[in-house]
mmCIF file with all atom_site columns, C-alpha atoms and ligand atoms in Angstrom:
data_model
loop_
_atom_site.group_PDB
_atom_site.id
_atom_site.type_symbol
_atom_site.label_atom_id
_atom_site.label_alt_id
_atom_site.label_comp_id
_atom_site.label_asym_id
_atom_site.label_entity_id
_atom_site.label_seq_id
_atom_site.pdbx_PDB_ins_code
_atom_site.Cartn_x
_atom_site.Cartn_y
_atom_site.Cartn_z
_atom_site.occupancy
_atom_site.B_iso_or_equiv
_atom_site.pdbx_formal_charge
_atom_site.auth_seq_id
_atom_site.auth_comp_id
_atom_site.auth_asym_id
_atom_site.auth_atom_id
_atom_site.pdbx_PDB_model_num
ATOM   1   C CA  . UNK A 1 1   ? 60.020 -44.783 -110.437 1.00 92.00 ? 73  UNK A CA  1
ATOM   2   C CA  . UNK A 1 2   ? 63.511 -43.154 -111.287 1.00 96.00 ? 74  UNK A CA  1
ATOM   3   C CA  . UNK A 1 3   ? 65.438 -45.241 -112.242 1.00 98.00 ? 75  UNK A CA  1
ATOM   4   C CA  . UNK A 1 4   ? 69.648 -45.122 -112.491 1.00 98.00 ? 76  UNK A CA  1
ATOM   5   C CA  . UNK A 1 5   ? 70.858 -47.559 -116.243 1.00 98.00 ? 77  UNK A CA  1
ATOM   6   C CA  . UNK A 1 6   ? 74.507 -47.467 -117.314 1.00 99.00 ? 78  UNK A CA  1
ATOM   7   C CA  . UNK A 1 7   ? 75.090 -47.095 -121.156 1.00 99.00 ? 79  UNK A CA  1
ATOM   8   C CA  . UNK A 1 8   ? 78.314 -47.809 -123.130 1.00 99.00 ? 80  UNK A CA  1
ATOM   9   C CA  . UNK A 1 9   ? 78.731 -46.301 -126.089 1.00 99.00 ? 81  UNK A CA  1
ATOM   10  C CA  . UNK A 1 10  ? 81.059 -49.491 -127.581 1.00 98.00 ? 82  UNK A CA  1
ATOM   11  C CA  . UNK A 1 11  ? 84.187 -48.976 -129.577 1.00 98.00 ? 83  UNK A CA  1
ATOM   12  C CA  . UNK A 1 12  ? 82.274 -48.887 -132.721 1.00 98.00 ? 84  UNK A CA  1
ATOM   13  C CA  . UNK A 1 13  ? 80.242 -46.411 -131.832 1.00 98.00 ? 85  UNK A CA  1
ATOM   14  C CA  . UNK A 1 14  ? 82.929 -43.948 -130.471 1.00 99.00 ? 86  UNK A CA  1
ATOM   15  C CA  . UNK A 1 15  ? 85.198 -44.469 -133.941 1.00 98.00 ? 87  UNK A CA  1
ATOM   16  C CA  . UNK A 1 16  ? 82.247 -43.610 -135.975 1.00 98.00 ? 88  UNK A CA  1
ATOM   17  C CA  . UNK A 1 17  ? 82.145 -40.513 -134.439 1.00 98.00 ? 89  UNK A CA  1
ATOM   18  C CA  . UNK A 1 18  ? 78.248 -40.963 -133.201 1.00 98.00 ? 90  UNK A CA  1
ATOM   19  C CA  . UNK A 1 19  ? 78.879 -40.029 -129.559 1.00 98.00 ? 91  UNK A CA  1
ATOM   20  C CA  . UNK A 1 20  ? 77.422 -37.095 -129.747 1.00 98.00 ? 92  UNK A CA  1
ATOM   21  C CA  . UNK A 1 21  ? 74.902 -37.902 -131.808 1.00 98.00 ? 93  UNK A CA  1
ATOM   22  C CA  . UNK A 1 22  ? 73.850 -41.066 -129.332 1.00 98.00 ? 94  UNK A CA  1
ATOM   23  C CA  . UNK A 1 23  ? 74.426 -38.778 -126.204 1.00 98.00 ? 95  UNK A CA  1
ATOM   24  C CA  . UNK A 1 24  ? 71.768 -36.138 -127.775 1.00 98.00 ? 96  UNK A CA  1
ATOM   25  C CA  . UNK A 1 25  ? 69.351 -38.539 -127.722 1.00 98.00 ? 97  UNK A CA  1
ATOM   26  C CA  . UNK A 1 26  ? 69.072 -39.778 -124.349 1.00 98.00 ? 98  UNK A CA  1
ATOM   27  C CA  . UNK A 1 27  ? 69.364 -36.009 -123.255 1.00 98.00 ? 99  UNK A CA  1
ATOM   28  C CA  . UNK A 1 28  ? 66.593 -34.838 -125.666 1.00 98.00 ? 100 UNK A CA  1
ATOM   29  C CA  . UNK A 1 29  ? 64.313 -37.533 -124.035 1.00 98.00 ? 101 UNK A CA  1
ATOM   30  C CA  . UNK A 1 30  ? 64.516 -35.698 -120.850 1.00 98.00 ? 102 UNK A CA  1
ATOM   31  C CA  . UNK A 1 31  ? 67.311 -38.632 -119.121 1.00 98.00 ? 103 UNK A CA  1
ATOM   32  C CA  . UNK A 1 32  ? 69.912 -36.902 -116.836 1.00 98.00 ? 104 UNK A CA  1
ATOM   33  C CA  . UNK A 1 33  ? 73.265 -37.548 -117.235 1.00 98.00 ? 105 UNK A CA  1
ATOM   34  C CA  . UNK A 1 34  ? 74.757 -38.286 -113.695 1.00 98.00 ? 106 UNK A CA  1
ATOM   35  C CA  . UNK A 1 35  ? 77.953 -40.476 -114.943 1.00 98.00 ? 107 UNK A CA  1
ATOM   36  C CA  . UNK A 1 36  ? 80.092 -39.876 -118.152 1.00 99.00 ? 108 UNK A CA  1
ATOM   37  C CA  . UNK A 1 37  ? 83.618 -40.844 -119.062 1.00 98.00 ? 109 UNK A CA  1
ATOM   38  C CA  . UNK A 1 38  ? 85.771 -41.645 -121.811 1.00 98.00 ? 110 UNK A CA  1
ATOM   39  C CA  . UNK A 1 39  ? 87.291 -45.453 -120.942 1.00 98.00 ? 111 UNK A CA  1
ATOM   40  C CA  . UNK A 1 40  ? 90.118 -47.556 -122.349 1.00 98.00 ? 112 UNK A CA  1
ATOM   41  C CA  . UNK A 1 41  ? 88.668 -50.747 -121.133 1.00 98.00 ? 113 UNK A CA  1
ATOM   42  C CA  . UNK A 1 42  ? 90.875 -53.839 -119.359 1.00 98.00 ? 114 UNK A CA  1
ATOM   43  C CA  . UNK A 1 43  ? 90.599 -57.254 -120.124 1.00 98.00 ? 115 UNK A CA  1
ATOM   44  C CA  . UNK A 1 44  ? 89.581 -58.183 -116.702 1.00 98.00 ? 116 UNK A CA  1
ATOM   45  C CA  . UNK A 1 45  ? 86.957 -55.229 -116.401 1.00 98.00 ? 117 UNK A CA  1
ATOM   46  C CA  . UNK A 1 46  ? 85.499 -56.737 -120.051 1.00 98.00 ? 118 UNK A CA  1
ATOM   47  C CA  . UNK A 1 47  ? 85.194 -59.833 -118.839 1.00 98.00 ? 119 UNK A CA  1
ATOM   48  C CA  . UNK A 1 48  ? 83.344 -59.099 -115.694 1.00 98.00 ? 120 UNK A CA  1
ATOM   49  C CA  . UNK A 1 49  ? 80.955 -56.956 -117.494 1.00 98.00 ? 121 UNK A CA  1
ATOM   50  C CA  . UNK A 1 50  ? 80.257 -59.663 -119.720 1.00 98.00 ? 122 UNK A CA  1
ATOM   51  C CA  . UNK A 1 51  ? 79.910 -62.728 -117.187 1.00 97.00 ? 123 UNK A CA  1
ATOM   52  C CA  . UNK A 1 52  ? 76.678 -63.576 -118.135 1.00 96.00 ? 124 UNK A CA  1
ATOM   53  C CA  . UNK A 1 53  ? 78.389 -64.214 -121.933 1.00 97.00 ? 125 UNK A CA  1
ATOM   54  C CA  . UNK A 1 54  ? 81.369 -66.206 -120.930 1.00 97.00 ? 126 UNK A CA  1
ATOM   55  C CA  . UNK A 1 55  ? 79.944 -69.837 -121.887 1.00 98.00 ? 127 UNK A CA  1
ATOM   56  C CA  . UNK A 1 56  ? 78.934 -68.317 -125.373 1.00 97.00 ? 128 UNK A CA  1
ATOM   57  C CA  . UNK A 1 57  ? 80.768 -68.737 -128.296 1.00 98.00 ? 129 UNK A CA  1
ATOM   58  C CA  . UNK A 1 58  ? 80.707 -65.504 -129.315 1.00 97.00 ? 130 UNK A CA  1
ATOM   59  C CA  . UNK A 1 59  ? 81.992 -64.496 -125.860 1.00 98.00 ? 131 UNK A CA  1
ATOM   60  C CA  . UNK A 1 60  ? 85.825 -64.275 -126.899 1.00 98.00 ? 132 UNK A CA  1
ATOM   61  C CA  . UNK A 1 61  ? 85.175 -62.014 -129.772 1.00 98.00 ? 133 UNK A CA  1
ATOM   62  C CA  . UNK A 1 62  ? 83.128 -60.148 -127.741 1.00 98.00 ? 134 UNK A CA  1
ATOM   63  C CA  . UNK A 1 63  ? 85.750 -59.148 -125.157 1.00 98.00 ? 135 UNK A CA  1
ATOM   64  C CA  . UNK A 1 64  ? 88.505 -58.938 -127.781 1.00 98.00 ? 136 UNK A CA  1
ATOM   65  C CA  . UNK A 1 65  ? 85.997 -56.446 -129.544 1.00 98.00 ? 137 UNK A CA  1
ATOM   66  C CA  . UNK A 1 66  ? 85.447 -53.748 -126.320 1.00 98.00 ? 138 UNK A CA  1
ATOM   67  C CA  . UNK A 1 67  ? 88.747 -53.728 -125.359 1.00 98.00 ? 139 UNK A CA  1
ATOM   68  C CA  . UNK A 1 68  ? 89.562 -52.439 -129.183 1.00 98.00 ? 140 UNK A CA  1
ATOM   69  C CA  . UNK A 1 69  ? 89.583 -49.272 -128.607 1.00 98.00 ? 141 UNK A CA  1
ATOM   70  C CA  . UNK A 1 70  ? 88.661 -46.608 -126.093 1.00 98.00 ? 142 UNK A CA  1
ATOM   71  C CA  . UNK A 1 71  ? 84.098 -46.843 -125.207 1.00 98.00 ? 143 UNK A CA  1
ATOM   72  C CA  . UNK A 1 72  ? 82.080 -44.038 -123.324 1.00 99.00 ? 144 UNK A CA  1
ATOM   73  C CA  . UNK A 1 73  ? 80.439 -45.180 -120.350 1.00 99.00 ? 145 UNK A CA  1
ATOM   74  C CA  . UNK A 1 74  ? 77.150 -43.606 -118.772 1.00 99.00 ? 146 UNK A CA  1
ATOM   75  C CA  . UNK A 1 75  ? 75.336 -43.483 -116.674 1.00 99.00 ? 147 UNK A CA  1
ATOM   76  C CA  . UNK A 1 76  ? 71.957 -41.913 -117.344 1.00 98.00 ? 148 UNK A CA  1
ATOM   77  C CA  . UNK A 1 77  ? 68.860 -41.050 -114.368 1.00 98.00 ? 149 UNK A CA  1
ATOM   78  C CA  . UNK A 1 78  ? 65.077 -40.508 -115.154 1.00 98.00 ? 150 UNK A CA  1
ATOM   79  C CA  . UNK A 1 79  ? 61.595 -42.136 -114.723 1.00 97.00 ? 151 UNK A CA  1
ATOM   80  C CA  . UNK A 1 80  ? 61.759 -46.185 -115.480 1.00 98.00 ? 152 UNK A CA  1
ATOM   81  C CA  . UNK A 1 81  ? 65.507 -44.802 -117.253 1.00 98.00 ? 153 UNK A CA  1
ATOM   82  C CA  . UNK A 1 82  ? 65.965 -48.875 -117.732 1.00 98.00 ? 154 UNK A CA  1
ATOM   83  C CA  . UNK A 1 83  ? 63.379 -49.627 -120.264 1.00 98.00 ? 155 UNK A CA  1
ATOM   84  C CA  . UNK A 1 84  ? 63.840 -46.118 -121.870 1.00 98.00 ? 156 UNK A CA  1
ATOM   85  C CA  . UNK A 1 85  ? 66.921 -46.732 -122.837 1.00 99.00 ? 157 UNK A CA  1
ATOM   86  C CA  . UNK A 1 86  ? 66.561 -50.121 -123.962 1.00 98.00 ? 158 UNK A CA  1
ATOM   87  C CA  . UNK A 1 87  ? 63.970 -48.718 -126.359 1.00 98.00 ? 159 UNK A CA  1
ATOM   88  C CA  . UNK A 1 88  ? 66.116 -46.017 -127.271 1.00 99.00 ? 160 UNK A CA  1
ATOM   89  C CA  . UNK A 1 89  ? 68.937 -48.093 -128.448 1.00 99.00 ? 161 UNK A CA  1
ATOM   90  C CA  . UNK A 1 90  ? 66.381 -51.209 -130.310 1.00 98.00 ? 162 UNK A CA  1
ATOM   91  C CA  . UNK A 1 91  ? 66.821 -54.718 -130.946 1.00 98.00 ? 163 UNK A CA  1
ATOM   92  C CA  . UNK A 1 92  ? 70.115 -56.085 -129.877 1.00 98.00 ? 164 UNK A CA  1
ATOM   93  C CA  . UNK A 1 93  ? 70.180 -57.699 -132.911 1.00 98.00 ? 165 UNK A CA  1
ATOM   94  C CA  . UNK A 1 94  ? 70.208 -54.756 -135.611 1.00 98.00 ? 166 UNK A CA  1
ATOM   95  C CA  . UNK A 1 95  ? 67.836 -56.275 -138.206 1.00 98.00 ? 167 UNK A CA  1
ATOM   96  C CA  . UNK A 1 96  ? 64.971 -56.376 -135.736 1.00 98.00 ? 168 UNK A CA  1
ATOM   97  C CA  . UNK A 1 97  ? 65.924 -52.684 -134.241 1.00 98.00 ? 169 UNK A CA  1
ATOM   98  C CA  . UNK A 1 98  ? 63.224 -49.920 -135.268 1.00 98.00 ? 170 UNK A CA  1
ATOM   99  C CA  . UNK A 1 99  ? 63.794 -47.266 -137.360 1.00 98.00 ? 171 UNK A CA  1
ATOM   100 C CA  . UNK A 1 100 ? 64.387 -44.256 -135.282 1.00 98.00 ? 172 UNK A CA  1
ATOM   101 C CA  . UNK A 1 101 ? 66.305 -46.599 -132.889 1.00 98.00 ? 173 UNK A CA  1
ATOM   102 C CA  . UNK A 1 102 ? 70.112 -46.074 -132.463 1.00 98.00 ? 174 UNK A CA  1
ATOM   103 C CA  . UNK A 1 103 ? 70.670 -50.054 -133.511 1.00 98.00 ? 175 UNK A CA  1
ATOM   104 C CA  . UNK A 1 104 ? 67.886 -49.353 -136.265 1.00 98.00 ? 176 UNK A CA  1
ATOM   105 C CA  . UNK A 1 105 ? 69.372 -46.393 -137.472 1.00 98.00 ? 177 UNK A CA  1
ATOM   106 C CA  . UNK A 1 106 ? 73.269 -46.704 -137.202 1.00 98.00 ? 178 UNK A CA  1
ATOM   107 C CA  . UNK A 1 107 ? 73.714 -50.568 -137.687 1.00 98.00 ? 179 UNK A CA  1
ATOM   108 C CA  . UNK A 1 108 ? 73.847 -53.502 -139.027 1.00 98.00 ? 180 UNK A CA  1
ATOM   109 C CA  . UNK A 1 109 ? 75.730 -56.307 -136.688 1.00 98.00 ? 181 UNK A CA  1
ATOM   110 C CA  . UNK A 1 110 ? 74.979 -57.760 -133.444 1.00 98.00 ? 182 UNK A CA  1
ATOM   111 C CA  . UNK A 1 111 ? 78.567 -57.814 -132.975 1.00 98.00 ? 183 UNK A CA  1
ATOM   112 C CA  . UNK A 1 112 ? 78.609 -54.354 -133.901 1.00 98.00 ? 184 UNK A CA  1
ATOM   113 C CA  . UNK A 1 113 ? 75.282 -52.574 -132.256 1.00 98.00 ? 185 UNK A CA  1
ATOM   114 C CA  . UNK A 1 114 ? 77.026 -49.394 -131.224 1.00 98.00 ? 186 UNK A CA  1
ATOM   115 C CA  . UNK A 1 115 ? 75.199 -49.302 -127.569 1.00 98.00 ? 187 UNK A CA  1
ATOM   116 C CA  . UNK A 1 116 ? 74.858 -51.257 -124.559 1.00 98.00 ? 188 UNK A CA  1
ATOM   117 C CA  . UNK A 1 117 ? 72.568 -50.783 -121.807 1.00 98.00 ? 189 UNK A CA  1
ATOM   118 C CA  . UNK A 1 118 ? 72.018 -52.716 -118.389 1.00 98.00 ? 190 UNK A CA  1
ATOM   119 C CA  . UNK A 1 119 ? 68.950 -55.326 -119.146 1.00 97.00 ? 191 UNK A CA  1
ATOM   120 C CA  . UNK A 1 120 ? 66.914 -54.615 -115.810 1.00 98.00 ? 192 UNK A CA  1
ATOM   121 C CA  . UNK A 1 121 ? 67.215 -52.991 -112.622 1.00 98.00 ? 193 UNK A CA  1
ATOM   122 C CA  . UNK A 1 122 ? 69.834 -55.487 -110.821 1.00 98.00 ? 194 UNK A CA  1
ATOM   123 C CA  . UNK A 1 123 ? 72.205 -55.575 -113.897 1.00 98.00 ? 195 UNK A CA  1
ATOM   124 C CA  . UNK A 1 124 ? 71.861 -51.517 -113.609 1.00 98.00 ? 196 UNK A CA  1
ATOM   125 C CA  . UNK A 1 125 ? 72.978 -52.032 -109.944 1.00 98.00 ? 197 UNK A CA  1
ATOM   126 C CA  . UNK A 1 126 ? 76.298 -54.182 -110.656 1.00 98.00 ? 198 UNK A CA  1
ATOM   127 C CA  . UNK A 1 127 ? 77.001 -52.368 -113.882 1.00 98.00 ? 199 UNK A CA  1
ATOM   128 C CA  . UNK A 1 128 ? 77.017 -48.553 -112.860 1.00 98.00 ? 200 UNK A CA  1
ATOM   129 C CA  . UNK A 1 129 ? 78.983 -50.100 -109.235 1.00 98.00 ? 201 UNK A CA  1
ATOM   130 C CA  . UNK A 1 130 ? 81.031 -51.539 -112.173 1.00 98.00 ? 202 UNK A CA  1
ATOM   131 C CA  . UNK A 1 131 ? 82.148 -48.892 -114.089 1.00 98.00 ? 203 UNK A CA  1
ATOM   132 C CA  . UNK A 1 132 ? 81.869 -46.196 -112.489 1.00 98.00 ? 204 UNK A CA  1
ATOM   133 C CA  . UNK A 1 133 ? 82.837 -45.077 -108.294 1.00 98.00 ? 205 UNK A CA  1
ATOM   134 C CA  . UNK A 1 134 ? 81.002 -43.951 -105.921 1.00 97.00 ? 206 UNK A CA  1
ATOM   135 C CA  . UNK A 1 135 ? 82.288 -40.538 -106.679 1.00 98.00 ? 207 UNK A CA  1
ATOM   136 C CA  . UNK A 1 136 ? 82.448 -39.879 -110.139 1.00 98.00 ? 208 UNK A CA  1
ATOM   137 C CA  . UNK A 1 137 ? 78.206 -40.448 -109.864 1.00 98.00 ? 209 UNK A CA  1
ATOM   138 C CA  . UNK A 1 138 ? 76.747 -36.294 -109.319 1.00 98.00 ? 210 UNK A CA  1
ATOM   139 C CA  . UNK A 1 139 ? 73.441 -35.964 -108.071 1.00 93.00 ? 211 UNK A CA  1
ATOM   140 C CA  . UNK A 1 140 ? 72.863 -32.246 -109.112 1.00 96.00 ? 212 UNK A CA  1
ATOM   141 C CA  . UNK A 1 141 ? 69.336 -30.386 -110.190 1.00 95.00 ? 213 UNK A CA  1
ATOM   142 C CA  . UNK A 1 142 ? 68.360 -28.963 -113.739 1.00 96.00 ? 214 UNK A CA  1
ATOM   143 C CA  . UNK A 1 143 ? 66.513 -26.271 -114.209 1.00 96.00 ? 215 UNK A CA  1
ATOM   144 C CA  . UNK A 1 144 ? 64.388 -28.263 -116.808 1.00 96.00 ? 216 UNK A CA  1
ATOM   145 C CA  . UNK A 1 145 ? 63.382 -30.698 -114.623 1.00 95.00 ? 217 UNK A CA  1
ATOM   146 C CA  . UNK A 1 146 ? 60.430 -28.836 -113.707 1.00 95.00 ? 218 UNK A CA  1
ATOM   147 C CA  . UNK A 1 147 ? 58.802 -29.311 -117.280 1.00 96.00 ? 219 UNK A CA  1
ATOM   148 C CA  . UNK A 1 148 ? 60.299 -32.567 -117.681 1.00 96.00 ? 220 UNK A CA  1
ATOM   149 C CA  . UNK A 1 149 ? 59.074 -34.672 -114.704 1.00 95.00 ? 221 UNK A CA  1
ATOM   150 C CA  . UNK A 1 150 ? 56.024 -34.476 -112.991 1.00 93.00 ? 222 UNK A CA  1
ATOM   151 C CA  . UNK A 1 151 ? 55.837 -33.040 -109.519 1.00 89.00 ? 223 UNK A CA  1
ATOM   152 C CA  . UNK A 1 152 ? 56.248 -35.758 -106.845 1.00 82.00 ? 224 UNK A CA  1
ATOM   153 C CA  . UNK A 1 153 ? 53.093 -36.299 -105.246 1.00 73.00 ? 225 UNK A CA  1
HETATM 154 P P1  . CMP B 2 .   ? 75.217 -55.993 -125.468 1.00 68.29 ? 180 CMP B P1  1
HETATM 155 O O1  . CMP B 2 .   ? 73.939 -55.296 -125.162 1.00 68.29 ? 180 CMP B O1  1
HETATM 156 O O2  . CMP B 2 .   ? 76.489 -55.233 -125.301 1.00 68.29 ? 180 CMP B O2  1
HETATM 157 O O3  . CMP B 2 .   ? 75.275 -57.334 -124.599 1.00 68.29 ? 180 CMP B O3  1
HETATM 158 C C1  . CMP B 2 .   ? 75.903 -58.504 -125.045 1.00 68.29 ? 180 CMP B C1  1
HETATM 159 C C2  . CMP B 2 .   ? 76.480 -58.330 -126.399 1.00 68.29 ? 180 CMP B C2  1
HETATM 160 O O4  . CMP B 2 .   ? 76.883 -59.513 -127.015 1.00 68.29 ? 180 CMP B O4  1
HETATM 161 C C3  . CMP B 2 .   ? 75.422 -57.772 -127.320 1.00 68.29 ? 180 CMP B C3  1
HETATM 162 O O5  . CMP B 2 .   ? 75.149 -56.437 -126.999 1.00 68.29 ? 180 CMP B O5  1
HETATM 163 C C4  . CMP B 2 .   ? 76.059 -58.011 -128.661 1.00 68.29 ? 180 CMP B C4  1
HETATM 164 O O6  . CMP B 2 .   ? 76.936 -56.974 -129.020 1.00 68.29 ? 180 CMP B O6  1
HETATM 165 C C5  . CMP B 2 .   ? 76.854 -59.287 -128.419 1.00 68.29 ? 180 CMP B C5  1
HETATM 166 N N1  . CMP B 2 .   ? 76.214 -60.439 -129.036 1.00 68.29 ? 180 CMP B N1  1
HETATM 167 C C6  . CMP B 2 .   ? 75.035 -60.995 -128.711 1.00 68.29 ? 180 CMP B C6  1
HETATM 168 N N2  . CMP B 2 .   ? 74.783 -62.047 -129.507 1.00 68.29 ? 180 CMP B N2  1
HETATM 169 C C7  . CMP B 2 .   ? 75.826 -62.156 -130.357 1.00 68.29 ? 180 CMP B C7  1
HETATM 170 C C8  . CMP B 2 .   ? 76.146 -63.011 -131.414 1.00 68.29 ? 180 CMP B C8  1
HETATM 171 N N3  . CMP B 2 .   ? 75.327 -64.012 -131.765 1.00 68.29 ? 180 CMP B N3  1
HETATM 172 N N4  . CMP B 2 .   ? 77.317 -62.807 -132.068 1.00 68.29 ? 180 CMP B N4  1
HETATM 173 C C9  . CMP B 2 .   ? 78.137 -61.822 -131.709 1.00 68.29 ? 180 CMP B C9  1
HETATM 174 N N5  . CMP B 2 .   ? 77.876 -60.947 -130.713 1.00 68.29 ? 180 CMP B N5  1
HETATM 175 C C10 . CMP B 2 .   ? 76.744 -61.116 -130.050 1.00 68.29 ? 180 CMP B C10 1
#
């Protein structure tokens, strides 16, 4: 089923200079990107993205740490796109991400794991309505799609 999954690559990710390098591998999978932007991110818009963390304790440190600096958000289209991604990026916790991961291969930290990416197809819903309007989302066709995806049936 496609599938629409938002992606932020955090501030760590962005000062490391691995943009690029994290974008190139959701595109070389075959993903569409329908949604990209660079984002200096508000308190207020942290938070909300974050709700499900605000009774943790790492939850303050958390906000304080994507509001540090300026994130890319995306948003990213293509056959079950949610758990693609997801196994794209690895563990959320770095030491259990899989070589060949993003986590596995850029880092270390759970506080620092360079990605995030909506857990499942209603967080994908509020997260890309989050982030991003209406507008800014382009439905548009690639020539490649025709060797990438199978023909609808
Ligand atoms: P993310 O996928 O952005 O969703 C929630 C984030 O909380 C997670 O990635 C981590 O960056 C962060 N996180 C989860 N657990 C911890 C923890 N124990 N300590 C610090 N940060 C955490």
């Amino acid at each position: 089923m496609t599938e629409r999954t938002l992606v932020l690559v955090k501030p760590d990710g962005v000062q490391r200079q691995l943009t690029g390098r994290i974008l190139a591998r959701y595109e070389e999978r075959g993903l569409k990107v329908v949604g990209l932007k660079l984002v200096r991110v508000e308190r207020t818009l942290a938070e909300e993205h974050y709700a499900a963390h605000r009774e943790k304790p790492f939850f303050g440190g958390l906000v304080e740490f994507i509001t540090s600096s300026p994130l890319v958000a995306i948003v990213l289209q293509g056959p079950n796109a949610i758990t693609v991604v997801r196994a794209i990026n690895g563990a959320t916790r770095p030491h259990e991400a899989a070589p060949g991961t993003i986590r596995g291969d850029f880092a270390l930290e759970t506080a620092q794991n360079i990605v995030h990416a909506s857990d499942g197809p209603e967080a994908a819903e509020t997260e890309i309505a989050l982030w991003f309007d209406h507008a800014e989302l382009l439905d548009y066709e690639r020539d490649v799609d025709r060797w990438v995806l199978a023909p609808a049936e």
